XYZ file of C-alpha atoms in Angstrom:
573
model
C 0.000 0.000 0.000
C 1.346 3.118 -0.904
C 1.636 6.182 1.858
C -0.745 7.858 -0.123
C -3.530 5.282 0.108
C -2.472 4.403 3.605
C -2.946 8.175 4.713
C -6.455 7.775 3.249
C -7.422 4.779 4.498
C -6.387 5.794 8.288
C -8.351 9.010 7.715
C -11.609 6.645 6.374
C -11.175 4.748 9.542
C -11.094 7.820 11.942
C -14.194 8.987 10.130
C -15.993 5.880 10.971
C -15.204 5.834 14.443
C -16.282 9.207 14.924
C -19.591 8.898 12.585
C -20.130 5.035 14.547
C -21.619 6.460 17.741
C -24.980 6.933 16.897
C -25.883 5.320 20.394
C -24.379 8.472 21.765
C -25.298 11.425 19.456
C -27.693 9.874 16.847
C -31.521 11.549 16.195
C -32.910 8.433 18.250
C -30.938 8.715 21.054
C -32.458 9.067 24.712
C -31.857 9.551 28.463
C -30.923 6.661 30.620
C -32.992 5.625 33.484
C -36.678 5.216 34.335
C -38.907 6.532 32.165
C -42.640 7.503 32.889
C -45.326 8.589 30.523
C -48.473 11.106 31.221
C -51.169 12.786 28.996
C -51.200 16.099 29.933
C -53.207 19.238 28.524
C -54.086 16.109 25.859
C -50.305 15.634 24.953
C -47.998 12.482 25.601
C -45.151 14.020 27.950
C -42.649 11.174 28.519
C -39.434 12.011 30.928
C -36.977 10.374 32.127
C -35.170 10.440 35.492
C -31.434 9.782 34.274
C -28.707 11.719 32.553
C -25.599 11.490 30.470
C -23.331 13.082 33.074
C -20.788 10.732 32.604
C -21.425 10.624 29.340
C -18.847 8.023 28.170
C -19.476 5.706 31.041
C -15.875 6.050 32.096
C -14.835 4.073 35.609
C -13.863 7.054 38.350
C -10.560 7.338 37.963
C -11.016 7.509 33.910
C -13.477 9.738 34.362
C -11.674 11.917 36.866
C -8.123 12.166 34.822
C -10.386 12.650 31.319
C -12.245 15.869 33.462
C -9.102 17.452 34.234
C -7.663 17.427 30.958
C -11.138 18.301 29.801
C -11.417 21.550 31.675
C -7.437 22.650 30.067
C -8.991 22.518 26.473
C -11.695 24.912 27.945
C -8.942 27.803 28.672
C -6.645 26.398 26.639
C -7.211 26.771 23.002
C -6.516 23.134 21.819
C -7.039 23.587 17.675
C -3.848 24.890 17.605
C -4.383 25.370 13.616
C -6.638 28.113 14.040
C -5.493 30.422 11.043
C -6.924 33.627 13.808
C -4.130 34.150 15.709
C -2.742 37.376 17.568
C 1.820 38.176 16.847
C 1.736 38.176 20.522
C 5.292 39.891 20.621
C 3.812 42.470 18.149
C 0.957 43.601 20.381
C 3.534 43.952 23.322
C 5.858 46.253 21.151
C 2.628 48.247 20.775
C 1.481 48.467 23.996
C 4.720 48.958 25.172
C 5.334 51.642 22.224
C 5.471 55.324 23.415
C 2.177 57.586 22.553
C 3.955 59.650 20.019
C 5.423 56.886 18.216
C 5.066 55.600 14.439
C 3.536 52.422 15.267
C 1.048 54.264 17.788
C 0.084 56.988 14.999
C -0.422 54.580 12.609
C -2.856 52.700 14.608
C -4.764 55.631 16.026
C -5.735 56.654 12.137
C -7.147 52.812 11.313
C -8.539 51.999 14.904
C -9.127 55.152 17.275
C -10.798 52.401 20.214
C -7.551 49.960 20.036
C -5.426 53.200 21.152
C -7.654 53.757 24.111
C -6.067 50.394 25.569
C -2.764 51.294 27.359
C -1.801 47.212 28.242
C -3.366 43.845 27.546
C -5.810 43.788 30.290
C -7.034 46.995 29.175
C -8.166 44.801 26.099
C -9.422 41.891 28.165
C -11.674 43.761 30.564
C -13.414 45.834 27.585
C -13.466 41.845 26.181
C -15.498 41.011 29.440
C -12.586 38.293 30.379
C -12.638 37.205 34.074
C -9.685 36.873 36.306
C -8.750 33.212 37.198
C -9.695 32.288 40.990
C -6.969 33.475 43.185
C -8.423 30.788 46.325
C -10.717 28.150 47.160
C -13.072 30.639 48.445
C -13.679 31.685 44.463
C -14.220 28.427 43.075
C -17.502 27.637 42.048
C -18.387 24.403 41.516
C -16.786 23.138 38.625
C -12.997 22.437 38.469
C -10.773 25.272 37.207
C -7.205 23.845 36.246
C -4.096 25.878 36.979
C -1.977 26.849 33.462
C 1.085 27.455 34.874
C 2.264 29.644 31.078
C -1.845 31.066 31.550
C -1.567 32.275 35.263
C -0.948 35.953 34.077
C -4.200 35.685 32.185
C -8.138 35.779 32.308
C -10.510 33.200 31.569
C -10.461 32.819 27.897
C -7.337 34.053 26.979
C -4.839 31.564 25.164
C -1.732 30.863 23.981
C -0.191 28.982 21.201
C 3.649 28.212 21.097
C 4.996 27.825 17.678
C 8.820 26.927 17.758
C 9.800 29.358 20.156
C 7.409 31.875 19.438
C 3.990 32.308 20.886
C 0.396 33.813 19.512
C -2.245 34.249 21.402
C -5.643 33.402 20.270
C -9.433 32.653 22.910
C -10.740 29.578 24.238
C -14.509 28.710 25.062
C -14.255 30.035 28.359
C -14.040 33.414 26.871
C -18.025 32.963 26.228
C -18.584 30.315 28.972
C -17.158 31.712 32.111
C -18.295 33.762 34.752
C -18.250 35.947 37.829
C -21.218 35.017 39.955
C -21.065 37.527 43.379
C -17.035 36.212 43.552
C -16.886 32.970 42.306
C -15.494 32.097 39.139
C -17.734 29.209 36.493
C -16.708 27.738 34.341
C -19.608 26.524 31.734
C -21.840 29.638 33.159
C -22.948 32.239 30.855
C -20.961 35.309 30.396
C -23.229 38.292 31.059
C -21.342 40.878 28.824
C -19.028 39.128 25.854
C -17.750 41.223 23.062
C -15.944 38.687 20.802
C -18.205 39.724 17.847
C -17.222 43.735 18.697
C -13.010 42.436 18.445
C -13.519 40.349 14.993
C -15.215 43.656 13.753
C -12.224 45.885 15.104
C -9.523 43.165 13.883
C -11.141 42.851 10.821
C -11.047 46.592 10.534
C -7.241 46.827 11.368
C -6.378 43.926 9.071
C -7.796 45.496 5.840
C -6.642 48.470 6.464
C -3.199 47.319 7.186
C -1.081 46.567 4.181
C 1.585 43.310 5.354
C 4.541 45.246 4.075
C 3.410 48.050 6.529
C 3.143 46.033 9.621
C 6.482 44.730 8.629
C 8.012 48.455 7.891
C 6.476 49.465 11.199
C 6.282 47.009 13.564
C 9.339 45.084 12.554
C 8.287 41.902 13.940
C 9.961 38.337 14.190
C 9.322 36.067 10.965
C 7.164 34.102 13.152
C 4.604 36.959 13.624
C 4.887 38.520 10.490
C 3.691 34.819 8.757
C 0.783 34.922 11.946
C -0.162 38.617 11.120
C -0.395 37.739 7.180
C -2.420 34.699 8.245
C -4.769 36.062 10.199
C -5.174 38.754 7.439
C -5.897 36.049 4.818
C -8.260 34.262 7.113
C -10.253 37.425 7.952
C -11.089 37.865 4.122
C -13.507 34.643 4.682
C -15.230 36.047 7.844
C -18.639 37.356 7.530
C -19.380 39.344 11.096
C -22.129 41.276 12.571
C -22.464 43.783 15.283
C -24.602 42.214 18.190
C -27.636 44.302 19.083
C -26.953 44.840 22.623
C -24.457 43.783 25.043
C -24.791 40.280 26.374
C -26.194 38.830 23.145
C -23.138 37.225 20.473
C -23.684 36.852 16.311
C -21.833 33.716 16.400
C -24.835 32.062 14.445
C -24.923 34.752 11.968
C -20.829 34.769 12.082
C -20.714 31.536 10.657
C -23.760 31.682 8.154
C -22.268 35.106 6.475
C -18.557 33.524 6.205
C -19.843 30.734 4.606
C -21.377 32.645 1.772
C -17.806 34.320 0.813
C -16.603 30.630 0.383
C -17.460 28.195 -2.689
C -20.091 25.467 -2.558
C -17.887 22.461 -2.661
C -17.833 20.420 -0.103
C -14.558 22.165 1.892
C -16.092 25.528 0.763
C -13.057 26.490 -0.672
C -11.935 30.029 -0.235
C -11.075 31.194 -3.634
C -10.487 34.985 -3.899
C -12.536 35.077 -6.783
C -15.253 34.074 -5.779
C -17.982 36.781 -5.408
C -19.637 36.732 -1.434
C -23.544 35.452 -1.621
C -26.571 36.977 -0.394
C -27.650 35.924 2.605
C -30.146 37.509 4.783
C -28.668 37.539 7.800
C -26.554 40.546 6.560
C -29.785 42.100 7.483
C -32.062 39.982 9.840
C -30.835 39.659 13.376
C -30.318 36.154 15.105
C -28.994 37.162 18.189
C -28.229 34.880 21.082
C -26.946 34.907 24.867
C -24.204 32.212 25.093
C -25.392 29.019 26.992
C -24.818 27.704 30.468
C -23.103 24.085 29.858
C -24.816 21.607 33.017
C -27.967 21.496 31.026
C -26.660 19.480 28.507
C -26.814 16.434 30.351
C -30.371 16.172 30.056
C -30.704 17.268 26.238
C -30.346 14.371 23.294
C -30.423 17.581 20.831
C -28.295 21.164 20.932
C -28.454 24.982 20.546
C -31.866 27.064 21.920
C -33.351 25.376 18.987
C -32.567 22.203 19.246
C -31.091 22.945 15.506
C -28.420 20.196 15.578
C -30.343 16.615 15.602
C -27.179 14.627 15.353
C -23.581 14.646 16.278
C -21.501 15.783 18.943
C -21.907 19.110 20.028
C -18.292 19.547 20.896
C -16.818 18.639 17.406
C -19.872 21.221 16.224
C -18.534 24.136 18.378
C -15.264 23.612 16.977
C -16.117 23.228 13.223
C -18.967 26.362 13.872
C -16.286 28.533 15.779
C -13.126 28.017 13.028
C -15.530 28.692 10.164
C -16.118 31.888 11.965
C -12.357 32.374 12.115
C -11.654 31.326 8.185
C -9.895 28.313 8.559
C -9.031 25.826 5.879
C -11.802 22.939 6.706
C -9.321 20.299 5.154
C -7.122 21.616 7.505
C -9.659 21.483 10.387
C -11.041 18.298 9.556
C -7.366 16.746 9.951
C -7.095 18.100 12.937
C -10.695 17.041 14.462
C -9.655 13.071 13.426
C -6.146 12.901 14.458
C -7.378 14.564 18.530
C -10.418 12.193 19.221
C -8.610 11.929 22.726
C -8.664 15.482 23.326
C -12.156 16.099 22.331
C -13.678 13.140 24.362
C -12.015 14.627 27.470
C -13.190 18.370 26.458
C -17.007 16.067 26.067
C -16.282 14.474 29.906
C -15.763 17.656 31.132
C -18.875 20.139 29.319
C -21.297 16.964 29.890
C -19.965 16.171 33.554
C -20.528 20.352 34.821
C -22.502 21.694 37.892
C -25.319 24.595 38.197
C -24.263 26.687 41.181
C -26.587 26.358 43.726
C -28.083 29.403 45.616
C -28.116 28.286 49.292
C -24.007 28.031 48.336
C -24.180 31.686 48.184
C -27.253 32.567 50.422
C -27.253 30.138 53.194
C -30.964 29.670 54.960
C -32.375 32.192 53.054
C -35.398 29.973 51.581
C -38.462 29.418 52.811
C -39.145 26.022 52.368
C -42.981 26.484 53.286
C -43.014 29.123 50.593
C -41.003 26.511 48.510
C -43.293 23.791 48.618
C -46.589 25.894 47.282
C -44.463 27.138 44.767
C -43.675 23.665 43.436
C -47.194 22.660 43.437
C -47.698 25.662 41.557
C -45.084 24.707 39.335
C -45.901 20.534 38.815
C -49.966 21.967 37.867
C -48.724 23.967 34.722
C -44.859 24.157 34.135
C -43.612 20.380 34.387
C -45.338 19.578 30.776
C -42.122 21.630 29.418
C -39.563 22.146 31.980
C -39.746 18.880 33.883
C -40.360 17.599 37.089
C -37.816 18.010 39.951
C -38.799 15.594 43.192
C -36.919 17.220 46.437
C -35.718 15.972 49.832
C -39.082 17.384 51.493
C -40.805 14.884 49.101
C -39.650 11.883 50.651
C -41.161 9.861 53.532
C -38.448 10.557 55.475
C -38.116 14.206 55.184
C -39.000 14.939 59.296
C -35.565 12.960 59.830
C -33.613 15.662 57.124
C -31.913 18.821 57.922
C -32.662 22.065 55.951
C -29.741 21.416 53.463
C -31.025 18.050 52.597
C -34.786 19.274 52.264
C -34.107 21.666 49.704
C -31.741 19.321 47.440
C -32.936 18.105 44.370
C -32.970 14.040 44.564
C -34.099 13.450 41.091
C -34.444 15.208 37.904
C -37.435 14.304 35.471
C -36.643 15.247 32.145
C -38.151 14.444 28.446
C -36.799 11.267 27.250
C -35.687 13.391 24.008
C -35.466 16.776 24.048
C -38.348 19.020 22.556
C -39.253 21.847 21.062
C -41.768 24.067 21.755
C -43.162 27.437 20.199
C -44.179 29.202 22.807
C -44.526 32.446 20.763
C -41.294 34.124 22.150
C -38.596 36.328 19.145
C -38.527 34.109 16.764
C -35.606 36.018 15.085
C -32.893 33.216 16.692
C -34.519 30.020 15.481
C -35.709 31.861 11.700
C -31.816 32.532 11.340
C -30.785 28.820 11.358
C -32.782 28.254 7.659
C -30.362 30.787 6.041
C -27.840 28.703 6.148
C -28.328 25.109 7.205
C -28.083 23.666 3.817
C -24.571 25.155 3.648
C -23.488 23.293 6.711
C -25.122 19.910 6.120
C -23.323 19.439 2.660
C -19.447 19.978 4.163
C -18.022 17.072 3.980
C -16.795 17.215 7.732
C -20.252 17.825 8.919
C -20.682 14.264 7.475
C -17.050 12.837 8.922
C -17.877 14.332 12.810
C -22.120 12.902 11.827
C -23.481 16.333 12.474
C -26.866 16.983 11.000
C -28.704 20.554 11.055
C -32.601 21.182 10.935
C -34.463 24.544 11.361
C -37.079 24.312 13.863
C -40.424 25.804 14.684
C -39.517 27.102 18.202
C -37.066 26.549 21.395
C -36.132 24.084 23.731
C -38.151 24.398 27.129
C -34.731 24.153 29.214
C -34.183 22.272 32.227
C -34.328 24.477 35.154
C -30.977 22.950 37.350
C -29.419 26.427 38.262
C -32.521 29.200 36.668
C -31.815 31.372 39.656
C -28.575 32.310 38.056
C -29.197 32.430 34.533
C -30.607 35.850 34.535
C -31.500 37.909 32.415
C -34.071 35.424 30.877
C -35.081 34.075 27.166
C -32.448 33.103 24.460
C -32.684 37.002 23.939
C -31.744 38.033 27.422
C -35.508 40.230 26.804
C -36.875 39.642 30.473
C -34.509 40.977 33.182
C -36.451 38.675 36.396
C -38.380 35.483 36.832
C -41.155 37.392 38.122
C -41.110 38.673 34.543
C -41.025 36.217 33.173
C -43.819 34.646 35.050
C -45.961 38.141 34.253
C -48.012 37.728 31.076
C -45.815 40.124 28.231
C -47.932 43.513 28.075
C -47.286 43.817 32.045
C -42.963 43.285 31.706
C -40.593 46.238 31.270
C -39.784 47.992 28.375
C -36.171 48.324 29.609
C -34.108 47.184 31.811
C -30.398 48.056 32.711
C -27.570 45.429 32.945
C -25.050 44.994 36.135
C -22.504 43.078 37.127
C -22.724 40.018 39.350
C -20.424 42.004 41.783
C -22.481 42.472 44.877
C -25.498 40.801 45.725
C -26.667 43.901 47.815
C -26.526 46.258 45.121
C -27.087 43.937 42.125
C -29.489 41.645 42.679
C -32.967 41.761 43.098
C -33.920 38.923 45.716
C -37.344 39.079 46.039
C -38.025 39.289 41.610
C -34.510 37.094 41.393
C -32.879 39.154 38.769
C -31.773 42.543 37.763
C -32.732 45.183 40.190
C -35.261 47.981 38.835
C -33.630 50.742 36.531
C -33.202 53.164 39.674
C -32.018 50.872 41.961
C -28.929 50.295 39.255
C -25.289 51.561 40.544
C -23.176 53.697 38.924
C -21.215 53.528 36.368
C -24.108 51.246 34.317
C -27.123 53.578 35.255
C -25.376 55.963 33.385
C -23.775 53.684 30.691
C -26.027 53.229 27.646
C -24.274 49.850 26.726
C -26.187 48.421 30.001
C -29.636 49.449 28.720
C -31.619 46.989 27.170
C -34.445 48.360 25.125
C -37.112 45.250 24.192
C -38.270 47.902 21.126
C -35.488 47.213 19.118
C -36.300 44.295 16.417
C -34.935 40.751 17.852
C -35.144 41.677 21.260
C -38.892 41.744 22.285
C -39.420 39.980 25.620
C -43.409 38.674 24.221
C -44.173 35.157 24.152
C -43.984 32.470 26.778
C -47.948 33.869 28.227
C -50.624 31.237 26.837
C -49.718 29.240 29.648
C -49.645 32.292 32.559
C -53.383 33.067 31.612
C -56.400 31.203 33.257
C -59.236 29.253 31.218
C -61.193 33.015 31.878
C -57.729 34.640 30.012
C -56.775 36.177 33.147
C -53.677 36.537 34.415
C -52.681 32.802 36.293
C -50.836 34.043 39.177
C -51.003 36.542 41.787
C -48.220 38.428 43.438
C -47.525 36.062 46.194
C -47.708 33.071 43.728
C -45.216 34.212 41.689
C -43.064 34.744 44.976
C -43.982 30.785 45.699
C -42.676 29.435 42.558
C -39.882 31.365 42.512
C -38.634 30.657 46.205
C -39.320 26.650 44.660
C -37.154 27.705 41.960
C -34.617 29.200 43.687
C -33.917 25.609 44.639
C -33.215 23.651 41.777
């Protein structure tokens, strides 16, 4: 056999043994466990009480060592072939650079806001970056790994050694890591992101910066003067989109708009020639809050949509997040087959992820009298959707419990495959996925890593492990509270303005659980207009998600101290 046809043939077997686990991420696939059926409002609801935590059935110690290499991929970049990489050495001559200098002029005429960054974490805290835990007291309750070459660095930020010379590129925990009242998550939402905001700057300094001119003025190493042309190639096949408001990302429409500037073949080659397609998300918002990671677990589909039917989400992220970053998908593809290992482990760890729990941060503070008529309230109309969640006061044995073991969640009831429902909320997010499906289903490494896209009709009713600290609410971020969101739509807020997770005195609204009214809103947001959220603009009306908050009279379901109930039940889970 020649090397030719034996390079083939190994790459034909990789394929297969990622496409032959259909048991794991097929369109059939299931929850584990017991499994109970009901009609309800005259539809069959069947859940399930298992999950896919351990989702490769690993033994402990496999599954312990496979979690902490997981969690380095998360803040450490692992596709190391990423064609969007930063000359790290370059940025540090400019930062370092003196205000009156060539290199500092030159910038200031192509990008006015990179000059208003003096050092590197200037850049990171405009990015929204958070600072890695500095002790146990900060940890939240996944595992953050120490990086001994990322300890100078925030959540997100990573770096990529290259024969001696490094370039510095961001890892998923850049969107999927948080600050929650002082401890850092990982696999948590981050409130305030603005990824999209520096591809739209980058792309701005990279056309506008001729290679021979970085070269002339920067003077940089060979190394990052083949990164910076790179990266300037690369950006050519980017389509990007200013998010509407902070807190939402255009990842979705990122990788829909940079596929039409690449050809129709199955690698979508990127030929210079080729003349960018319409698409009409150049115009049509699908905006989207990044997603909180210990739900997926319980789901057998992914996105708010439930868009991808089959395949692993993990090897979707990747092949999603490098089309956004114009990378060759031969290249990619390569790359996906030859690290099974490392994305199994990066699986172990998203799959095997915690929901902070509020009495960890609040100790006593729930009533658990109030608790229990709020879960009655909840199992009569919510459970059809979101699930049912039995508690330690359930039990028969709940007079022998203390409070801590009342209010934990012994058993989550979830739908045996995950559903979507339209529930009439902005339909903007799920509308966005038919511009460019097609695209993505006829790649030819969709087909090697078995991942299979379908619009849908609506979103997926979440589980509810962890809701108390997944405000602001909706796939929009459009309802600041859950007392909003349990208020039928022409009775919520027009506005709302953003905060920090800083101080639970000044930024959280306890009795609503969410984002404290406009005037009750510290200083420096009240004032800042990228904290206001404004439900007027197109894609981010809060409606929808009210058929089921009205009574058979179409009056409003609950009364104030209902709402209180369920949420105080909620505040559990």
């Amino acid at each position: 056999m020649t090397h030719y046809k034996l390079v083939i043939f190994l790459l034909l077997i990789a394929s297969f043994k990622i496409n032959a686990q259909d048991e794991l991420w097929g369109k059939k696939v299931t929850l584990p466990g017991n499994k109970k059926c009901e009609i309800i409002d005259d539809r069959k609801v069947c859940l399930s009480d298992g999950n896919r935590k351990n989702i490769y059935n690993l033994p402990v110690e496999t599954l312990n060592t496979s979690i902490e290499n997981g969690s380095s991929y998360v803040l450490d970049y692992p596709v190391h072939v990423t064609e969007m990489q930063l000359p790290k050495a370059a940025m540090d001559k400019f930062f370092n650079s003196d205000s009156r200098s060539a290199l500092r002029r030159f910038i200031f005429n192509i990008a006015k806001d990179l000059t208003n960054f003096k050092t590197f974490k200037d850049v990171f805290d405009w990015l929204g970056l958070h600072e890695l835990p500095k002790n146990e007291e900060e940890l939240g309750p996944n595992y953050i790994p120490q990086l001994s070459h990322l300890q100078d660095y925030p959540m997100g930020v990573s770096l990529i050694p290259n024969n001696g010379h490094t370039s510095l590129t961001f890892s998923c925990a850049a969107c999927h890591s948080s600050n929650l009242f002082g401890k850092k998550i990982l696999g948590m939402t981050n409130r305030f992101p603005r990824a999209n905001e520096a591809f739209i700057m980058g792309q701005n300094l990279l056309e506008k910066t001729p290679a021979f001119m970085f070269n002339l003025i920067v003077g940089p190493s060979k190394e990052d003067y083949v990164t910076f042309k790179r990266s300037k190639e690369a950006m050519n096949y980017v389509g990007l989109k200013m998010p509407l408001t902070l807190g939402l990302d255009t990842s979705l429409a990122q990788v829909g708009l940079s596929l039409a500037k690449r050809g129709l073949d199955p690698y979508a080659i990127k030929n210079p020639s080729l003349k960018p397609r319409k698409n009409e998300l150049e115009n049509l918002p699908a905006d989207s809050k990044p997603a909180v990671w210990w739900n997926l677990k319980y789901k057998t589909k992914w996105l708010s949509d439930a868009s991808i039917v089959s395949g692993n989400p993990i090897y979707t992220n990747f092949l999603w997040n490098e089309i956004g970053r114009g990378i060759d998908l031969k290249q990619l593809e390569s790359w996906l087959i030859n690290n099974q290992d490392k994305i199994k482990e990066l699986t172990s760890y998203v799959f095997h992820t915690e929901a902070p729990k509020y009495n960890d941060y609040f100790p006593n503070r729930i009533n658990i009298t109030k608790a229990k008529q709020g879960q009655k309230l909840f199992n009569q109309n919510c459970k059809s959707c979101h699930g049912e969640y039995e508690k330690g006061w359930n039990s028969e044995s709940a007079h022998l419990l203390n409070y801590e073991q009342k209010i934990e969640t012994t058993k989550v009831w979830y739908h045996t495959q995950t559903k979507v429902e339209n529930v009439q909320t902005e339909a903007y997010r799920r509308n966005g996925m038919k511009y460019f499906y097609k695209d993505l289903n006829r790649l030819a490494i969709s087909k090697t890593i078995g991942t299979v896209v379908k619009p849908q009709k609506g979103y997926v009713p979440p589980p509810l492990v962890g809701i108390w600290a997944r405000w602001p609410y909706l796939h929009n971020n459009s309802i600041p509270t859950l007392y909003d969101l349990l208020t039928i739509e022409t009775k919520r807020p027009k506005f709302y303005i953003a905060v920090p997770a800083d101080n639970p005195k000044t930024d959280f609204d306890f009795q609503k659980n969410g984002y404290p009214a406009p005037d009750k809103i510290r200083e420096p947001f009240k004032s800042d207009k990228d904290y206001y959220f404004n439900n007027k603009l197109k894609g981010l009306s809060n409606k929808g998600h009210t058929e089921m908050l009205l009574d058979e009279l179409g009056n409003e379901r609950y009364s104030q101290e209902e709402k209180y109930q369920i949420i105080e039940f909620l505040k559990t889970l």
